[in-house]
Amino acid sequence: TNNSLWISKRIQKIRLIIARNIFDYCGRNVNVEKGADFGSGNGIRIGDNSGIGVNCSVRGPLEIGDNVMMGPDVIIMTSSHNVESTLIPMNQQGSLPKQKVKICDDVWIGTRVIILPGVTIGEGTIIGAGAVVTKDVPDYAIVGGVPAKIIKYRK
């Protein structure tokens, strides 16, 4: 109905206002979908015409370029656990330092993709649904799988 569409648009506007006030930078025409979890928003930069998908979980330091599409349930990780010592239980070793994730312009991230700390996603890239991205992806690559591998190039 028109009433529910009006309410949906208002809620979307509220999510954008929140993002603008807590992200380090929030470009024009940004869309933050329902259920998106971005913690405190610290260290997150998102460019023009980009979005954070339904039920996504992202943390800073994170840079999202312009014109980035993100499907539902994407997880972008910037930290991990320290597991170096076999003499100390893993749950007592603490976390490793955070590593920035960078997503360049014109990227499409499919449903349920997981991007690990320190990864850069190149310009014009497509990441297939369900992929686990463990290393940098070059410009215009199409990647998929676990771990994500190059399937082909768009150019």
Tab-separated table of C-alpha atoms in Angstrom:
chain	number	residue	atom	x	y	z
A	1	THR	CA	0.000	0.000	0.000
A	2	ASN	CA	1.000	3.631	-0.349
A	3	ASN	CA	1.087	4.044	3.423
A	4	SER	CA	3.593	1.217	3.948
A	5	LEU	CA	5.763	2.542	1.088
A	6	TRP	CA	5.734	5.994	2.729
A	7	ILE	CA	6.735	4.463	6.097
A	8	SER	CA	9.484	2.402	4.450
A	9	LYS	CA	10.936	5.499	2.754
A	10	ARG	CA	10.881	7.425	6.062
A	11	ILE	CA	12.689	4.606	7.894
A	12	GLN	CA	15.268	4.460	5.087
A	13	LYS	CA	15.814	8.209	5.500
A	14	ILE	CA	16.331	7.757	9.266
A	15	ARG	CA	18.995	5.063	8.649
A	16	LEU	CA	20.773	7.480	6.286
A	17	ILE	CA	20.694	10.288	8.860
A	18	ILE	CA	22.205	7.944	11.456
A	19	ALA	CA	24.935	6.848	9.022
A	20	ARG	CA	25.774	10.459	8.133
A	21	ASN	CA	26.200	11.269	11.812
A	22	ILE	CA	28.403	8.323	12.807
A	23	PHE	CA	30.416	7.300	9.710
A	24	ASP	CA	33.692	9.112	9.092
A	25	TYR	CA	32.310	10.006	5.655
A	26	CYS	CA	28.967	9.367	3.962
A	27	GLY	CA	28.512	10.369	0.317
A	28	ARG	CA	25.385	11.368	-1.592
A	29	ASN	CA	22.548	8.962	-2.330
A	30	VAL	CA	23.790	6.295	0.113
A	31	ASN	CA	21.444	3.456	1.049
A	32	VAL	CA	21.760	1.614	4.366
A	33	GLU	CA	19.334	-1.307	4.337
A	34	LYS	CA	17.373	-2.717	7.261
A	35	GLY	CA	19.268	-4.886	9.705
A	36	ALA	CA	22.670	-3.500	8.667
A	37	ASP	CA	25.138	-3.765	11.558
A	38	PHE	CA	28.008	-1.289	11.446
A	39	GLY	CA	28.859	-1.071	15.160
A	40	SER	CA	29.857	2.423	16.218
A	41	GLY	CA	30.461	3.462	12.584
A	42	ASN	CA	34.022	4.534	13.440
A	43	GLY	CA	36.450	4.238	10.566
A	44	ILE	CA	33.758	3.704	7.908
A	45	ARG	CA	33.753	5.776	4.719
A	46	ILE	CA	31.143	5.206	2.022
A	47	GLY	CA	31.023	6.947	-1.341
A	48	ASP	CA	28.257	8.297	-3.552
A	49	ASN	CA	25.490	5.992	-4.807
A	50	SER	CA	26.683	3.065	-2.678
A	51	GLY	CA	24.866	0.879	-0.205
A	52	ILE	CA	25.159	-1.506	2.710
A	53	GLY	CA	22.855	-4.465	2.145
A	54	VAL	CA	20.099	-6.040	4.234
A	55	ASN	CA	21.475	-7.721	7.390
A	56	CYS	CA	25.104	-6.959	6.485
A	57	SER	CA	27.781	-6.748	9.150
A	58	VAL	CA	30.657	-4.321	8.552
A	59	ARG	CA	33.270	-2.629	10.724
A	60	GLY	CA	35.923	0.012	10.258
A	61	PRO	CA	38.497	0.631	9.110
A	62	LEU	CA	36.487	0.256	5.900
A	63	GLU	CA	36.478	2.342	2.737
A	64	ILE	CA	33.643	1.789	0.260
A	65	GLY	CA	33.969	3.667	-3.034
A	66	ASP	CA	31.305	5.132	-5.316
A	67	ASN	CA	28.587	3.038	-7.003
A	68	VAL	CA	29.120	-0.074	-4.873
A	69	MET	CA	26.250	-2.594	-4.692
A	70	MET	CA	26.128	-4.954	-1.724
A	71	GLY	CA	23.758	-7.900	-1.489
A	72	PRO	CA	22.158	-9.213	1.711
A	73	ASP	CA	24.079	-10.864	4.565
A	74	VAL	CA	27.554	-9.669	3.507
A	75	ILE	CA	30.209	-9.767	6.244
A	76	ILE	CA	33.251	-7.509	6.037
A	77	MET	CA	35.789	-8.327	8.740
A	78	THR	CA	38.610	-6.018	9.765
A	79	SER	CA	39.902	-7.937	12.779
A	80	SER	CA	40.669	-11.498	13.788
A	81	HIS	CA	41.948	-13.495	16.740
A	82	ASN	CA	45.605	-14.063	17.543
A	83	VAL	CA	46.342	-17.801	17.363
A	84	GLU	CA	50.157	-17.838	17.152
A	85	SER	CA	50.958	-19.544	20.437
A	86	THR	CA	50.087	-23.178	21.040
A	87	LEU	CA	51.007	-22.713	24.721
A	88	ILE	CA	48.172	-20.248	25.423
A	89	PRO	CA	44.511	-21.052	24.729
A	90	MET	CA	43.338	-19.173	21.624
A	91	ASN	CA	40.536	-17.423	23.511
A	92	GLN	CA	43.167	-15.873	25.817
A	93	GLN	CA	45.499	-14.546	23.087
A	94	GLY	CA	43.428	-11.498	22.225
A	95	SER	CA	42.823	-9.910	18.851
A	96	LEU	CA	45.210	-8.984	16.075
A	97	PRO	CA	45.419	-5.297	15.073
A	98	LYS	CA	42.606	-4.189	12.769
A	99	GLN	CA	43.350	-4.230	9.030
A	100	LYS	CA	41.591	-1.874	6.631
A	101	VAL	CA	39.339	-3.265	3.912
A	102	LYS	CA	39.085	-1.152	0.755
A	103	ILE	CA	36.361	-1.576	-1.846
A	104	CYS	CA	37.018	0.493	-4.960
A	105	ASP	CA	34.410	2.111	-7.243
A	106	ASP	CA	31.778	0.232	-9.269
A	107	VAL	CA	31.868	-3.073	-7.374
A	108	TRP	CA	29.067	-5.620	-6.999
A	109	ILE	CA	29.280	-7.799	-3.888
A	110	GLY	CA	26.876	-10.746	-4.038
A	111	THR	CA	24.712	-12.241	-1.301
A	112	ARG	CA	26.485	-13.778	1.725
A	113	VAL	CA	30.007	-12.821	0.656
A	114	ILE	CA	32.633	-12.751	3.410
A	115	ILE	CA	35.604	-10.387	3.006
A	116	LEU	CA	38.536	-10.943	5.372
A	117	PRO	CA	40.750	-8.282	7.010
A	118	GLY	CA	43.242	-6.306	4.915
A	119	VAL	CA	41.681	-7.108	1.526
A	120	THR	CA	41.386	-4.589	-1.335
A	121	ILE	CA	38.651	-5.162	-3.918
A	122	GLY	CA	39.615	-3.580	-7.248
A	123	GLU	CA	37.525	-1.262	-9.413
A	124	GLY	CA	34.733	-2.826	-11.476
A	125	THR	CA	34.920	-6.158	-9.666
A	126	ILE	CA	32.067	-8.654	-9.254
A	127	ILE	CA	32.166	-11.014	-6.272
A	128	GLY	CA	29.863	-14.010	-6.693
A	129	ALA	CA	27.363	-14.982	-4.005
A	130	GLY	CA	28.790	-16.984	-1.117
A	131	ALA	CA	32.444	-16.254	-1.931
A	132	VAL	CA	35.035	-15.925	0.821
A	133	VAL	CA	37.563	-13.274	-0.223
A	134	THR	CA	40.898	-13.956	1.468
A	135	LYS	CA	43.226	-11.840	-0.714
A	136	ASP	CA	43.210	-8.744	-2.916
A	137	VAL	CA	41.081	-8.846	-6.080
A	138	PRO	CA	42.377	-7.049	-9.207
A	139	ASP	CA	40.363	-4.495	-11.182
A	140	TYR	CA	37.516	-5.841	-13.342
A	141	ALA	CA	37.844	-9.406	-12.078
A	142	ILE	CA	34.868	-11.701	-11.507
A	143	VAL	CA	35.603	-13.943	-8.539
A	144	GLY	CA	33.748	-16.705	-6.746
A	145	GLY	CA	34.203	-19.721	-4.498
A	146	VAL	CA	35.771	-20.587	-1.177
A	147	PRO	CA	38.386	-19.247	-1.150
A	148	ALA	CA	37.472	-16.791	-3.923
A	149	LYS	CA	39.350	-17.317	-7.177
A	150	ILE	CA	39.311	-15.380	-10.438
A	151	ILE	CA	36.731	-16.835	-12.846
A	152	LYS	CA	37.304	-14.321	-15.636
A	153	TYR	CA	37.742	-10.613	-16.312
A	154	ARG	CA	35.070	-8.160	-17.403
A	155	LYS	CA	37.447	-6.508	-19.903
